[in-house]
CSV table of C-alpha atoms in Angstrom, one decimal:
chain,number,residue,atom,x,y,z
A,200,UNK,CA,0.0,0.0,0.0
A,201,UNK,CA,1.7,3.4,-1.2
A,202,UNK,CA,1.3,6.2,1.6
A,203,UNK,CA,1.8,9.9,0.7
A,204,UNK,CA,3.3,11.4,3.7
A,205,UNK,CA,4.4,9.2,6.0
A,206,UNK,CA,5.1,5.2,5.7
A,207,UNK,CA,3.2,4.5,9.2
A,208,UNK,CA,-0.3,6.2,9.2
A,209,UNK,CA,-1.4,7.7,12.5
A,210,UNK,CA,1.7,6.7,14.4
A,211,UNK,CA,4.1,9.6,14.7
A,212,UNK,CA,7.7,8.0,14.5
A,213,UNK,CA,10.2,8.7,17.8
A,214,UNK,CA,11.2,12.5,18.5
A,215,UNK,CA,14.4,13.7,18.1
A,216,UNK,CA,17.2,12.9,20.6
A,217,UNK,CA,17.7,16.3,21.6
A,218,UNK,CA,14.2,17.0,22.4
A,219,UNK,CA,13.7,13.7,24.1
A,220,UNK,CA,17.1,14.4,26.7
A,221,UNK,CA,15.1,18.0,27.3
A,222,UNK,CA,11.9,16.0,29.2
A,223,UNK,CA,14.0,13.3,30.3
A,224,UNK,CA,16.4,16.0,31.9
A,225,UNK,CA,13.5,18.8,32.9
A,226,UNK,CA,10.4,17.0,33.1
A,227,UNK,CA,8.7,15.3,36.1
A,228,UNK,CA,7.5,11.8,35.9
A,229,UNK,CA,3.5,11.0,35.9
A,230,UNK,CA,1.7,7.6,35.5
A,231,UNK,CA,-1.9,7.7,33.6
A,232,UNK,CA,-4.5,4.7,33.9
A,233,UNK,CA,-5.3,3.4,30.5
A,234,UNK,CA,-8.3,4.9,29.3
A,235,UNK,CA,-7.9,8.1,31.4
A,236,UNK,CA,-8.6,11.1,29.6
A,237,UNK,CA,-6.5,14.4,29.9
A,238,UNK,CA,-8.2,17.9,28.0
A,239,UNK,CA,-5.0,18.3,27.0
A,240,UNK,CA,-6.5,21.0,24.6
A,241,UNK,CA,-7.0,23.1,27.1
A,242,UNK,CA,-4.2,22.9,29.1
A,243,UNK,CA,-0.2,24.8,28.2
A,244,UNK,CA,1.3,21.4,29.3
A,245,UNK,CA,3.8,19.2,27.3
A,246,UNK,CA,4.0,15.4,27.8
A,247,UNK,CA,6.9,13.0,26.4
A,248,UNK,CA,5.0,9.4,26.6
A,249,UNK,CA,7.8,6.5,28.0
A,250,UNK,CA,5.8,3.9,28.1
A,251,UNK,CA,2.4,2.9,27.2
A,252,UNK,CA,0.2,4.6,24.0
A,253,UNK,CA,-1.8,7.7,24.1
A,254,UNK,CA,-4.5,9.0,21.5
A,255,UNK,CA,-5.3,12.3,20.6
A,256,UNK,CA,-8.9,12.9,19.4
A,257,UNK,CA,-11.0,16.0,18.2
A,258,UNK,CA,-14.8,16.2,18.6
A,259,UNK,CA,-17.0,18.4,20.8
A,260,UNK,CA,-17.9,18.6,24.4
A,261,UNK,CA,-18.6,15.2,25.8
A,262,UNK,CA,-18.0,13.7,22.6
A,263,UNK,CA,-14.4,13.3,21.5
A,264,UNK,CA,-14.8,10.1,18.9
A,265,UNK,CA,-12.5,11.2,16.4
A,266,UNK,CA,-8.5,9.8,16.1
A,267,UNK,CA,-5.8,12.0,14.9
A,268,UNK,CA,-2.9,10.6,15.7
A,269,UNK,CA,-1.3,7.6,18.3
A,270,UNK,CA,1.5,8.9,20.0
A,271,UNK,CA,3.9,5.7,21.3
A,272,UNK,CA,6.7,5.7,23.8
A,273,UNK,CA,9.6,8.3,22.8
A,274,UNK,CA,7.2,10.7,21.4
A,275,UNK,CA,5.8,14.0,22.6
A,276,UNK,CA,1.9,14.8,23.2
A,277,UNK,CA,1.2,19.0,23.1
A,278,UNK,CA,4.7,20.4,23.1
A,279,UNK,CA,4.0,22.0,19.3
A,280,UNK,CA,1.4,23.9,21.1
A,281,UNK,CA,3.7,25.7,23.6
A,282,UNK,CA,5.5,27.4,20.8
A,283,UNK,CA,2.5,28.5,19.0
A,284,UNK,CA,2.2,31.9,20.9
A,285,UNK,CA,-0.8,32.6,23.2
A,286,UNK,CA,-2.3,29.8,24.4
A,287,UNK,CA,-5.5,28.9,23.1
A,288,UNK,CA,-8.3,26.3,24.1
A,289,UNK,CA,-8.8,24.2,21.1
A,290,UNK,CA,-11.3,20.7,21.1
A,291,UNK,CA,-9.0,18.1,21.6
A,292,UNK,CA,-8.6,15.4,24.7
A,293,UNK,CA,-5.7,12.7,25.0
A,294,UNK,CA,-6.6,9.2,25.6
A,295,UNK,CA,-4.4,6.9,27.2
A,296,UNK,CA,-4.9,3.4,25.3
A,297,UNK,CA,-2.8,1.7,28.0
A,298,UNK,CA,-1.2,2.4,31.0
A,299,UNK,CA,1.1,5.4,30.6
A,300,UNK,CA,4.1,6.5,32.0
A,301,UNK,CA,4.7,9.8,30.6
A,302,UNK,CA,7.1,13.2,31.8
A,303,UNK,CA,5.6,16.6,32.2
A,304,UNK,CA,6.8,19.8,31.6
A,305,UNK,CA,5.0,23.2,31.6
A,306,UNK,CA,4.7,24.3,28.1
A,307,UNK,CA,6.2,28.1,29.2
A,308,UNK,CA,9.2,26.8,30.2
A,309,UNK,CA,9.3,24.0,27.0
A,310,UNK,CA,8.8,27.6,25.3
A,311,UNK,CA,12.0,29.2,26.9
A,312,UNK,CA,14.3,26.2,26.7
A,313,UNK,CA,13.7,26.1,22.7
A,314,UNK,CA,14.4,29.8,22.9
A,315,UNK,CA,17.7,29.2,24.3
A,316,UNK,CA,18.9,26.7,22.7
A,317,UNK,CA,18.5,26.9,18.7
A,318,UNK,CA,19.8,23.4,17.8
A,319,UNK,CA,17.4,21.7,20.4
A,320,UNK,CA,14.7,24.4,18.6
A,321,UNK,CA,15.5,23.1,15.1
A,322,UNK,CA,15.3,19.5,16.7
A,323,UNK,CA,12.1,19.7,17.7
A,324,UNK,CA,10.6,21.4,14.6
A,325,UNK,CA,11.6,18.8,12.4
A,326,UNK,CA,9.7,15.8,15.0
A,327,UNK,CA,6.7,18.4,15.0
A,328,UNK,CA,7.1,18.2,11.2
A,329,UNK,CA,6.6,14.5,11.2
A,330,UNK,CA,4.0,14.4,14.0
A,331,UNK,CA,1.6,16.2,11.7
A,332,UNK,CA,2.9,13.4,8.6
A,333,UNK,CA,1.3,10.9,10.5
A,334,UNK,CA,-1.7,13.1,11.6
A,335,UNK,CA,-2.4,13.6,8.2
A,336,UNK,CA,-1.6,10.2,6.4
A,337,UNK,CA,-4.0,8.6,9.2
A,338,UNK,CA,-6.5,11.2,8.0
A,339,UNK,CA,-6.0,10.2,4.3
A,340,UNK,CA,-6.0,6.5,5.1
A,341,UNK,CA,-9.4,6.7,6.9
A,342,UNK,CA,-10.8,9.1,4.0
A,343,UNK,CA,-9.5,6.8,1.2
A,344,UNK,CA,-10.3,3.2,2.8
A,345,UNK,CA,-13.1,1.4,3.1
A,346,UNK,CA,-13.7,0.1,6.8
A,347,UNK,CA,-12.6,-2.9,6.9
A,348,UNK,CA,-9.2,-1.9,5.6
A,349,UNK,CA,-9.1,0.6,8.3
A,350,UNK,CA,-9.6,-1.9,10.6
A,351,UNK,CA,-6.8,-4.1,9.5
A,352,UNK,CA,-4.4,-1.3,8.7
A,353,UNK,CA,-5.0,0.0,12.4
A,354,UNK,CA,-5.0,-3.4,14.0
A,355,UNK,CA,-1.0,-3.8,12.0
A,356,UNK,CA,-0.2,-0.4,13.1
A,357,UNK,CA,-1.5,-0.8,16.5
A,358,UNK,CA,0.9,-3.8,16.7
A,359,UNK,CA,3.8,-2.0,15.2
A,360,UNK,CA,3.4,0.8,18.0
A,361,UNK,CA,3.7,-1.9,20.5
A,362,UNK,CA,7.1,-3.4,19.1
A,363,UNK,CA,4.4,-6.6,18.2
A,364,UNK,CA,4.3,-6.7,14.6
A,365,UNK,CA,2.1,-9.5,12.8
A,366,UNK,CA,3.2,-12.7,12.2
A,367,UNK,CA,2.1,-16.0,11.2
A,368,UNK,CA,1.3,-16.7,14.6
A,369,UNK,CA,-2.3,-15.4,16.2
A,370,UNK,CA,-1.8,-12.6,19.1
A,371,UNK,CA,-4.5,-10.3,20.4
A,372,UNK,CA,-3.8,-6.3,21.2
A,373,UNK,CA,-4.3,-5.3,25.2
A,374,UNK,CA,-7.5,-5.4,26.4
A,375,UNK,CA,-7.8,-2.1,26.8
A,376,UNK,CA,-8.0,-1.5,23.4
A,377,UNK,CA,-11.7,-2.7,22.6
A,378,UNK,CA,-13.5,-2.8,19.8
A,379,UNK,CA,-15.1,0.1,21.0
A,380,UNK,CA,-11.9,1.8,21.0
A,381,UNK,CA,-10.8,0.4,18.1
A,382,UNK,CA,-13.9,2.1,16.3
A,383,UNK,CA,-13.0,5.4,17.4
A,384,UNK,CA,-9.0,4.4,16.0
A,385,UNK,CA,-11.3,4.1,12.2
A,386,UNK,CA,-13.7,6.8,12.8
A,387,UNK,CA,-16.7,4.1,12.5
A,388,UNK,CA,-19.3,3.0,15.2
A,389,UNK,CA,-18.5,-0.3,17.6
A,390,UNK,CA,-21.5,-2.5,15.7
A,391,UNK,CA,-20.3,-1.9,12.1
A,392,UNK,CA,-16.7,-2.9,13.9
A,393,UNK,CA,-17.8,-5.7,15.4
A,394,UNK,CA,-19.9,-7.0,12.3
A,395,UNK,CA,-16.5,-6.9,10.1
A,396,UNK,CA,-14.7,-8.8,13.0
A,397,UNK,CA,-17.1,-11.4,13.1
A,398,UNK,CA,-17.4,-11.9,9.6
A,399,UNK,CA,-13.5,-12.0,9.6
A,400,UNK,CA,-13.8,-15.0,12.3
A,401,UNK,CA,-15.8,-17.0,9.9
A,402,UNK,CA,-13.3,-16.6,7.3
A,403,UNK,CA,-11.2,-18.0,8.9
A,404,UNK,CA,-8.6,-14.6,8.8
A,405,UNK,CA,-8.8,-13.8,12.8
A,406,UNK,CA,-9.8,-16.3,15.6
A,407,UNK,CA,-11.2,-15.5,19.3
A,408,UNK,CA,-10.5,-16.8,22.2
A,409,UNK,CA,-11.9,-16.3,25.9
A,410,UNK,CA,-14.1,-12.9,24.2
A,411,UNK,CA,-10.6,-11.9,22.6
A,412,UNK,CA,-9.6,-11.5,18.9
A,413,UNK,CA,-6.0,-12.9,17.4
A,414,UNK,CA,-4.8,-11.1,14.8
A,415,UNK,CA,-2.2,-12.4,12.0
A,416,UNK,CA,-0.6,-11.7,9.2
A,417,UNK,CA,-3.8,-13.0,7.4
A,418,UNK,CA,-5.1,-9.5,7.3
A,419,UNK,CA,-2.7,-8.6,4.5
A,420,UNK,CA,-5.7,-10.2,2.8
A,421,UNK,CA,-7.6,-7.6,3.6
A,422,UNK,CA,-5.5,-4.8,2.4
A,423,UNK,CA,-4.3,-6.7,-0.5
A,424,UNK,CA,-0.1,-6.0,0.4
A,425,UNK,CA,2.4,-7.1,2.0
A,426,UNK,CA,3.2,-3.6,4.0
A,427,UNK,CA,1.2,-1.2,6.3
């Protein structure tokens, strides 16, 4: 499958050394519960994810369904909006898909420390750069594909994020990642999900087991490639 933008939609690929040593060095360590949610759209705060997977969604009040991008350990979540000038409330919440260990840094003093260092600013442009690649080949992918191709793109790029990539051997994502959630992941509803799962299980192309789906490489089928 040929991408435009960036090779893995809606993942952003791993920051930039320089910016990473900044959080690591000035940021204070916080754990998130997976599926707590953080209005991170309204608040002038920088994360660096370590471990885990966090979502980012748009929508309105009380409603949030829509995926921009997955952000996966070594990545940052709302720094690009510290250097954006006056803060501004925008409609956007972070979910964290599993439990999350993440640093924290106030996005005035992420501001200042770009400011006063120019290679560490230049750094961390070119990773914001390729966060919004994967923000807007995810977009493309689920404008362009029909659902269940989302679903088995996401489910391989889900596993790539977690250092899991499909094989010919059956393995099922965390169970925190539902078919609910993975809905939301497609921008699709959990019973049109759930109807293209099943009818994958009597294909023969996924299996459950104990209520859980096992993915394999068999959803290449699907998608008709070889490469997500």
């Amino acid at each position: 499958m040929d991408h435009v933008y960036a090779e893995c939609p809606w993942v952003v690929p791993p920051d930039a050394p320089e910016l990473l040593a900044l959080f690591r060095e000035k940021g204070r360590p916080a754990f998130v519960r997976s599926r707590t949610v953080v209005n991170f759209g309204e608040e002038p705060t920088a994360y660096l994810v370590e471990e885990g997977l966090v979502g980012t969604f748009a929508g309105g009040v009380g409603k949030y369904e829509r995926l921009i991008v997955l952000f996966p350990p070594g990545t940052s979540v709302g720094a690009e909006k510290s250097i954006k000038g006056k803060h501004a409330i925008k409609p956007l919440i972070a979910r964290a898909l599993l439990p999350t260990k993440v640093l924290v840094m106030d996005a005035a003093q992420f501001k200042r420390e770009l400011e006063l260092d120019p290679i560490l600013c230049i750094a961390a442009l070119k990773s914001f750069i390729r966060h919004d690649d994967a923000k807007i080949e995810g977009l493309l992918m689920n404008d362009l594909l029909t659902v269940p191709q989302r679903v088995a793109l996401m489910v391989k790029v889900l596993f790539q994020a977690l250092n899991m990539p499909l094989t010919a051997l059956p393995k099922c994502l965390p169970k925190t990642i539902t078919v609910t959630e993975l809905a939301r992941l497609v921008h699709s509803d959990r019973a049109v999900v759930s109807r293209i799962l099943a009818k994958w299980v009597e294909e023969g192309i996924v299996v459950t087991h104990d209520g859980m789906y096992f993915f394999s490489n068999k959803l290449n089928q699907i998608l008709g490639d070889e490469e997500v």
